[in-house]
Short mmCIF file of C-alpha atoms in Angstrom, two decimals:
data_model
loop_
_atom_site.label_atom_id
_atom_site.label_comp_id
_atom_site.label_asym_id
_atom_site.label_seq_id
_atom_site.Cartn_x
_atom_site.Cartn_y
_atom_site.Cartn_z
CA MET A 30 38.90 99.37 117.13
CA ALA A 31 43.54 103.89 118.29
CA PRO A 32 46.69 105.38 119.67
CA ASP A 33 47.06 108.94 120.90
CA THR A 34 49.13 111.35 118.89
CA LYS A 35 52.50 112.63 120.08
CA ASP A 36 51.41 116.19 120.63
CA SER A 37 48.53 115.12 122.83
CA ALA A 38 50.14 112.23 124.62
CA GLN A 39 49.97 113.69 128.10
CA GLN A 40 46.25 113.24 128.73
CA THR A 41 44.47 112.86 125.44
CA HIS A 42 42.67 109.70 124.51
CA ALA A 43 42.66 107.42 121.56
CA HIS A 44 39.24 106.22 120.71
CA ALA A 45 40.43 102.81 119.72
CA ALA A 46 43.62 102.24 117.88
CA GLY A 47 43.34 99.15 115.86
CA HIS A 48 39.88 98.21 116.84
CA PRO A 49 39.28 94.53 116.95
CA GLY A 50 37.29 93.91 113.88
CA GLY A 51 38.25 97.04 112.07
CA HIS A 52 36.09 99.22 114.22
CA ALA A 53 38.58 101.97 114.06
CA GLY A 54 41.64 100.14 114.40
CA GLU A 55 41.22 100.27 118.06
CA HIS A 56 41.76 103.83 117.62
CA PRO A 57 45.31 104.70 118.20
CA GLY A 58 44.97 108.29 118.90
CA SER A 59 42.64 111.08 119.18
CA LYS A 60 42.41 114.70 120.05
CA LEU A 61 38.65 114.61 120.16
CA GLN A 62 37.25 117.93 121.28
CA GLY A 63 33.87 117.59 122.89
CA HIS A 64 31.68 120.07 124.70
CA PRO A 65 33.74 122.70 126.53
CA HIS A 66 33.83 122.61 130.32
CA GLY A 67 33.80 118.84 130.29
CA LYS A 68 30.09 118.39 129.69
CA GLY A 69 30.54 116.16 126.67
CA GLY A 70 28.52 116.36 123.50
CA PRO A 71 29.43 116.83 119.87
CA PRO A 72 32.45 118.82 118.68
CA ALA A 73 32.22 122.28 117.12
CA ALA A 74 30.21 122.64 113.92
CA ILE A 75 31.97 122.97 110.57
CA ASP A 76 29.13 124.76 108.77
CA ASP A 77 26.09 126.96 109.36
CA GLU A 78 23.82 123.91 109.46
CA GLY A 79 25.51 122.57 112.58
CA THR A 80 27.36 119.62 111.04
CA PRO A 81 29.86 118.47 113.69
CA ALA A 82 33.52 118.23 112.79
CA CYS A 83 34.81 114.73 112.16
CA ARG A 84 37.67 114.17 114.57
CA LEU A 85 38.56 110.55 113.93
CA ILE A 86 38.35 108.30 110.88
CA ALA A 87 39.01 104.57 111.09
CA TRP A 88 40.01 103.57 107.59
CA GLU A 89 40.06 99.88 106.73
CA VAL A 90 42.63 100.23 103.97
CA THR A 91 42.44 96.48 103.41
CA ARG A 92 40.41 93.60 104.78
CA SER A 93 43.24 91.14 104.07
CA CYS A 94 44.75 89.69 107.22
CA ASN A 95 47.04 86.91 108.36
CA LEU A 96 44.91 86.18 111.44
CA ALA A 97 41.29 85.15 111.98
CA CYS A 98 40.38 86.75 115.31
CA VAL A 99 37.11 85.41 116.67
CA HIS A 100 35.56 88.87 117.11
CA CYS A 101 36.70 90.50 113.87
CA ARG A 102 35.15 91.34 110.49
CA ALA A 103 38.41 90.36 108.75
CA GLU A 104 39.73 86.83 108.37
CA ALA A 105 42.86 84.94 107.35
CA HIS A 106 43.11 86.01 103.71
CA MET A 107 46.45 87.27 102.42
CA GLU A 108 45.38 88.58 99.00
CA PRO A 109 43.48 91.85 98.37
CA TYR A 110 39.70 91.54 98.39
CA PRO A 111 37.68 92.46 95.28
CA GLY A 112 36.72 96.13 95.13
CA GLU A 113 39.57 97.38 97.32
CA LEU A 114 40.26 101.05 96.68
CA SER A 115 43.18 101.71 94.35
CA THR A 116 46.12 103.93 95.29
CA GLU A 117 44.66 106.78 93.24
CA GLU A 118 41.20 106.38 94.82
CA CYS A 119 42.78 106.36 98.27
CA LYS A 120 44.70 109.55 97.62
CA ALA A 121 41.60 111.25 96.25
CA LEU A 122 39.77 110.25 99.44
CA ILE A 123 42.61 111.60 101.60
CA ASP A 124 42.30 114.91 99.74
CA THR A 125 38.75 115.27 101.09
CA PHE A 126 39.49 114.56 104.75
CA PRO A 127 40.42 118.17 105.68
CA GLN A 128 37.00 119.28 104.43
CA VAL A 129 35.26 117.58 107.39
CA GLY A 130 37.51 119.02 110.09
CA ASP A 131 40.96 118.03 111.25
CA PRO A 132 40.51 114.27 111.67
CA ILE A 133 43.05 111.79 112.95
CA ILE A 134 43.33 108.95 110.44
CA ILE A 135 43.57 105.43 111.78
CA PHE A 136 45.08 103.13 109.18
CA THR A 137 43.51 99.83 110.10
CA GLY A 138 42.31 96.58 108.53
CA GLY A 139 42.41 93.63 108.34
CA GLU A 140 46.13 93.99 108.62
CA PRO A 141 47.22 97.34 107.16
CA LEU A 142 50.78 96.09 106.61
CA LEU A 143 49.46 93.68 103.96
CA ARG A 144 48.62 96.62 101.72
CA GLU A 145 51.62 97.15 99.41
CA ASP A 146 51.21 100.92 99.14
CA ILE A 147 50.49 101.51 102.84
CA PHE A 148 53.53 103.72 103.46
CA GLU A 149 52.88 105.72 100.31
CA LEU A 150 49.34 106.41 101.61
CA VAL A 151 50.50 107.29 105.12
CA SER A 152 53.16 109.66 103.76
CA TYR A 153 50.59 111.28 101.49
CA ALA A 154 48.18 111.86 104.39
CA ASN A 155 50.99 113.04 106.65
CA ASN A 156 52.11 115.56 104.03
CA LYS A 157 48.53 116.92 104.02
CA GLY A 158 48.99 117.76 107.69
CA LEU A 159 46.77 114.92 108.91
CA ARG A 160 47.66 113.08 112.10
CA CYS A 161 48.18 109.40 111.27
CA VAL A 162 48.10 106.36 113.52
CA MET A 163 48.10 102.65 112.71
CA ALA A 164 46.52 99.49 114.06
CA PRO A 165 48.58 96.47 112.99
CA ASN A 166 48.21 93.19 114.88
CA GLY A 167 51.95 93.16 115.54
CA THR A 168 52.74 89.77 114.06
CA LEU A 169 54.04 91.09 110.73
CA ILE A 170 56.20 93.87 112.13
CA THR A 171 59.89 93.56 111.25
CA PRO A 172 62.86 95.82 112.04
CA GLU A 173 62.59 97.19 108.50
CA ASN A 174 58.88 98.02 108.40
CA ALA A 175 58.98 99.31 111.99
CA ARG A 176 61.36 102.01 110.73
CA GLN A 177 59.07 102.63 107.75
CA ILE A 178 56.10 103.03 110.09
CA ARG A 179 57.92 105.78 111.97
CA GLU A 180 59.47 107.45 108.92
CA SER A 181 56.18 107.55 106.98
CA GLY A 182 54.58 109.70 109.67
CA ILE A 183 52.70 107.30 111.95
CA GLN A 184 52.54 108.83 115.43
CA ARG A 185 51.41 105.76 117.38
CA CYS A 186 50.62 102.10 116.81
CA SER A 187 48.13 100.02 118.75
CA ILE A 188 48.67 96.32 119.32
CA SER A 189 45.92 94.08 120.69
CA ILE A 190 46.82 91.77 123.58
CA ASP A 191 43.84 89.82 124.94
CA GLY A 192 45.58 87.66 127.51
CA PRO A 193 48.73 87.72 129.65
CA ASN A 194 50.21 84.73 127.83
CA ALA A 195 50.02 82.70 124.63
CA ALA A 196 47.57 80.18 126.08
CA SER A 197 44.96 82.90 126.64
CA HIS A 198 45.76 85.22 123.72
CA ASP A 199 46.33 82.85 120.77
CA PRO A 200 42.90 81.14 120.69
CA PHE A 201 41.12 84.51 120.64
CA ARG A 202 43.37 85.75 117.83
CA GLY A 203 42.91 82.60 115.77
CA GLY A 204 46.55 81.69 115.35
CA GLU A 205 49.18 79.75 117.27
CA GLY A 206 52.21 81.90 117.95
CA ALA A 207 50.26 85.17 117.69
CA PHE A 208 51.19 86.25 121.23
CA ASP A 209 54.92 85.73 120.82
CA ALA A 210 54.86 87.34 117.38
CA ALA A 211 52.99 90.39 118.72
CA LEU A 212 55.52 90.83 121.54
CA ARG A 213 58.33 90.53 119.03
CA GLY A 214 56.66 93.16 116.86
CA ILE A 215 56.32 95.47 119.86
CA GLN A 216 60.04 95.14 120.52
CA TYR A 217 60.78 96.11 116.93
CA LEU A 218 58.57 99.19 117.33
CA LYS A 219 60.41 100.12 120.50
CA ASP A 220 63.77 99.65 118.77
CA ALA A 221 62.59 102.00 116.02
CA GLY A 222 61.49 104.63 118.55
CA MET A 223 57.81 104.11 117.74
CA GLU A 224 55.21 104.83 120.43
CA PHE A 225 52.59 102.12 121.00
CA GLN A 226 49.58 101.29 123.11
CA ILE A 227 47.98 97.99 124.14
CA ASN A 228 44.31 97.24 123.47
CA THR A 229 42.35 94.47 125.17
CA THR A 230 38.88 93.20 124.29
CA VAL A 231 36.81 92.44 127.39
CA THR A 232 35.26 88.94 127.51
CA ARG A 233 34.04 86.67 130.25
CA ASN A 234 37.12 84.57 129.62
CA ASN A 235 39.75 87.24 130.28
CA MET A 236 38.14 89.53 132.87
CA HIS A 237 39.96 87.80 135.70
CA ASN A 238 43.30 88.45 133.96
CA PHE A 239 42.92 92.21 133.62
CA LYS A 240 45.54 93.17 136.18
CA GLU A 241 48.03 90.76 134.62
CA ILE A 242 47.37 92.20 131.16
CA PHE A 243 47.79 95.73 132.48
CA HIS A 244 51.08 94.87 134.17
CA LEU A 245 52.26 93.26 130.94
CA ALA A 246 51.44 96.49 129.07
CA GLU A 247 53.24 98.45 131.77
CA ASP A 248 56.32 96.20 131.63
CA LEU A 249 56.41 96.47 127.84
CA GLY A 250 56.49 100.26 128.08
CA ALA A 251 53.11 100.97 126.49
CA ALA A 252 51.99 104.61 126.40
CA ALA A 253 48.40 103.57 127.11
CA TRP A 254 46.09 100.64 127.81
CA HIS A 255 42.62 100.66 126.26
CA ILE A 256 39.91 98.13 127.04
CA PHE A 257 37.17 97.39 124.48
CA MET A 258 33.76 96.04 125.35
CA LEU A 259 32.93 93.22 122.94
CA VAL A 260 30.24 93.90 120.35
CA PRO A 261 28.59 90.64 119.16
CA THR A 262 28.65 91.24 115.42
CA GLY A 263 30.27 89.44 112.49
CA ARG A 264 32.14 86.37 113.69
CA ALA A 265 31.78 87.69 117.24
CA ALA A 266 28.08 86.81 116.98
CA SER A 267 29.14 83.16 117.34
CA ILE A 268 30.70 83.88 120.76
CA ARG A 269 27.78 85.71 122.37
CA GLU A 270 28.44 83.71 125.52
CA GLU A 271 31.62 85.77 125.91
CA VAL A 272 29.64 89.04 126.05
CA ILE A 273 29.31 90.18 129.64
CA GLY A 274 25.87 91.17 130.98
CA ALA A 275 24.61 94.59 132.04
CA GLU A 276 25.47 94.19 135.72
CA GLU A 277 28.96 92.83 134.94
CA TYR A 278 29.39 95.76 132.56
CA GLU A 279 28.74 98.16 135.44
CA GLN A 280 31.16 96.27 137.67
CA VAL A 281 33.95 96.28 135.08
CA LEU A 282 33.60 99.99 134.37
CA ASN A 283 33.46 100.87 138.06
CA TRP A 284 36.57 98.75 138.62
CA PHE A 285 38.21 100.56 135.69
CA TYR A 286 37.31 103.95 137.18
CA ASP A 287 39.04 103.00 140.43
CA PHE A 288 41.98 101.26 138.77
CA ARG A 289 42.88 104.29 136.66
CA LYS A 290 43.73 106.13 139.91
CA THR A 291 46.53 103.64 140.62
CA THR A 292 48.69 104.35 137.58
CA LYS A 293 50.11 107.22 135.57
CA MET A 294 49.61 105.27 132.35
CA HIS A 295 46.76 106.56 130.22
CA LEU A 296 43.77 104.21 130.46
CA LYS A 297 40.65 104.35 128.32
CA ALA A 298 37.43 102.34 128.02
CA THR A 299 36.20 102.10 124.41
CA CYS A 300 32.91 100.81 122.99
CA ALA A 301 31.81 101.47 126.55
CA PRO A 302 29.66 104.62 126.41
CA HIS A 303 28.30 103.90 129.90
CA TYR A 304 31.73 104.76 131.31
CA TYR A 305 31.09 108.46 130.73
CA ARG A 306 27.96 108.22 132.89
CA ILE A 307 29.72 106.20 135.56
CA MET A 308 32.67 108.58 135.55
CA ARG A 309 30.34 111.51 136.30
CA GLN A 310 28.33 109.60 138.89
CA ARG A 311 31.45 108.50 140.74
CA ALA A 312 33.09 111.92 140.48
CA SER A 313 29.96 113.54 141.90
CA GLU A 314 29.96 111.12 144.84
CA GLU A 315 33.63 111.94 145.47
CA GLY A 316 33.17 115.69 145.09
CA VAL A 317 35.55 115.78 142.13
CA SER A 318 34.89 118.06 139.16
CA VAL A 319 34.78 116.42 135.73
CA SER A 320 37.45 118.59 134.19
CA ARG A 321 40.34 118.10 131.82
CA GLU A 322 42.69 118.58 134.76
CA ASN A 323 41.15 115.62 136.61
CA PHE A 324 40.12 113.31 133.77
CA GLY A 325 42.07 114.40 130.70
CA MET A 326 40.21 114.17 127.41
CA ASP A 327 37.67 111.76 128.89
CA ALA A 328 36.06 114.89 130.32
CA MET A 329 35.83 116.46 126.87
CA THR A 330 34.24 113.75 124.76
CA ARG A 331 31.27 111.39 124.77
CA GLY A 332 30.70 107.64 124.63
CA CYS A 333 29.43 106.60 121.20
CA LEU A 334 31.01 108.91 118.62
CA GLY A 335 29.63 107.19 115.52
CA GLY A 336 28.34 109.85 113.13
CA THR A 337 29.02 112.68 115.60
CA GLY A 338 32.83 112.79 115.73
CA PHE A 339 33.91 109.49 114.21
CA CYS A 340 33.22 107.20 111.29
CA PHE A 341 34.56 104.08 109.62
CA ILE A 342 35.44 103.69 105.93
CA SER A 343 35.66 100.15 104.56
CA HIS A 344 38.20 98.78 102.10
CA THR A 345 35.68 99.28 99.29
CA GLY A 346 34.79 102.85 100.28
CA GLN A 347 31.58 102.21 102.22
CA VAL A 348 31.11 104.70 105.05
CA GLN A 349 29.70 103.37 108.33
CA PRO A 350 29.20 104.75 111.85
CA CYS A 351 31.79 102.22 113.05
CA GLY A 352 33.28 98.92 112.01
CA TYR A 353 30.89 97.01 114.25
CA LEU A 354 27.78 98.57 112.73
CA ASP A 355 27.55 97.34 109.14
CA LEU A 356 25.26 100.16 108.07
CA ASP A 357 25.77 101.66 104.63
CA CYS A 358 25.82 105.43 105.17
CA GLY A 359 27.21 106.19 101.72
CA GLN A 360 29.76 105.02 99.15
CA ILE A 361 32.70 107.34 98.44
CA LYS A 362 32.95 106.05 94.86
CA GLU A 363 29.50 107.56 94.26
CA THR A 364 29.28 110.47 96.70
CA PRO A 365 32.12 112.69 97.99
CA PHE A 366 32.99 111.82 101.56
CA PRO A 367 32.26 115.34 102.93
CA GLU A 368 28.72 115.11 101.55
CA ILE A 369 28.25 111.71 103.19
CA TRP A 370 29.53 113.05 106.52
CA LYS A 371 27.13 115.99 106.33
CA ASN A 372 24.00 114.42 104.85
CA SER A 373 23.91 110.72 105.75
CA VAL A 374 20.48 109.93 107.20
CA PRO A 375 21.81 107.64 109.98
CA PHE A 376 24.44 110.21 110.92
CA LYS A 377 21.75 112.87 111.22
CA LYS A 378 19.77 110.55 113.47
CA PHE A 379 22.78 109.98 115.72
CA ARG A 380 23.12 113.76 116.07
CA ASN A 381 19.52 114.25 117.22
CA PRO A 382 18.61 113.09 120.76
CA LYS A 383 14.92 113.02 119.78
CA ASP A 384 15.57 110.15 117.36
CA TYR A 385 16.84 107.81 120.10
CA GLU A 386 14.32 105.23 121.27
CA GLY A 387 13.71 103.67 124.65
CA LYS A 388 15.51 105.15 127.63
CA CYS A 389 18.54 106.49 125.73
CA GLY A 390 16.76 109.59 124.39
CA PRO A 391 15.39 110.98 127.68
CA CYS A 392 18.43 109.95 129.71
CA GLU A 393 20.10 112.88 131.45
CA PHE A 394 23.46 111.39 130.44
CA HIS A 395 22.57 111.18 126.75
CA ARG A 396 25.00 113.89 125.67
CA VAL A 397 27.94 112.09 127.26
CA CYS A 398 26.89 108.50 126.50
CA GLY A 399 24.49 107.83 123.62
CA GLY A 400 24.57 104.06 124.10
CA CYS A 401 26.31 101.67 121.71
CA ARG A 402 24.46 101.82 118.39
CA ALA A 403 26.14 98.63 117.15
CA ARG A 404 24.93 96.62 120.15
CA ALA A 405 21.45 98.08 119.70
CA GLN A 406 21.42 96.83 116.11
CA THR A 407 22.97 93.44 116.84
CA MET A 408 20.99 92.63 119.97
CA ARG A 409 17.70 94.49 119.32
CA GLY A 410 17.61 94.71 115.53
CA ASN A 411 17.34 98.52 115.60
CA TYR A 412 20.36 100.80 115.66
CA MET A 413 18.34 103.58 117.31
CA ALA A 414 17.03 101.34 120.11
CA GLU A 415 18.18 101.76 123.68
CA GLU A 416 21.55 100.30 124.67
CA PRO A 417 20.88 96.61 125.49
CA LEU A 418 23.57 96.34 128.17
CA CYS A 419 22.73 99.40 130.25
CA SER A 420 21.16 98.83 133.68
CA TYR A 421 20.67 102.50 134.48
CA THR A 422 17.17 104.01 134.63
CA PRO A 423 17.09 107.73 133.73
CA LYS A 424 15.69 110.12 136.33
CA LYS A 425 12.86 111.19 134.04
CA LEU A 426 11.63 107.62 133.65
CA ARG A 427 11.93 106.96 137.39
CA HIS A 428 9.84 110.06 138.14
CA ASP A 429 7.25 109.15 135.50
CA SER A 430 6.79 105.72 137.05
CA GLU A 431 6.19 107.09 140.55
#
């Protein structure tokens, strides 16, 4: 699991503020620049070797959390975990971020508010000119720290709401009272003048409540509503029955495409790379150009950004493609982060269409989709395998079979 930044709030997208499970703190904000003219693809290169700029970093500043959400890598554990980066190590890491581009930094967890120096770190990053967003779960927000969130330089918070009421939200979040506490936290953010978005993880159990959840987000005054397709990894592997199938996936994303036309609120589908194919297919059928004017930043980015425009950094300094893909791409205590971003073998694979297996590589929508690498690893045991929940057959494969 991020919120959009203030200066791009009109039509930009947040990849996932506060990702469930630390995937990028459900990214609260992003100014991801993809291929010009709305064709998708990686952002501009930052060196002569074609290394793409990193546009978004989900930083798990702590894995400590007061909740135990069923789909998350974190768990109810209030004390710092062993190996957590020190304040000095964190600041040294922040110093390297501008070397990979102009990334938005998502301060996520766990629960980022459980880190004692969180506002010192945010202020430090903000003073470096980095755009900062945060992904708290909402339950620990008070009038005091809501003001600190704003004053430290956070531009948007994301709060996860997975049901329209406590009966549907609390069991998923692993704590009685989580729904009411999150709503209370949202009110404190509003009182402090802090922009926020609502994130919702899609499961079989809550699909029928989507309109209610959206209207709740609307009534609360959210700047955006982002839906996240569940990735069965970590504790979420124990609730595989909640993962929707390929055909349901298509139905949900087609519904989402239509529903976004009914509201002025910014909507985004995350961990749903297929949406960027569906968006282009539907737009073509309707005779609508896929442009920034018609689709905002969704026209300028791609589906899976792991290793191409986005990465995740764990509380111990391990760099991963995302929080759902527990793949060690480098350790910042051993190798400078810019070197990891440039030279990580998995990242280089993600940047090369020829390295994708199955139907993802030859797919004509590869540059705007890429398939979910975390689902490929979790469900097929190979992070370069084809997306397990995609029902689309590429044109090339259809022609070859004729």
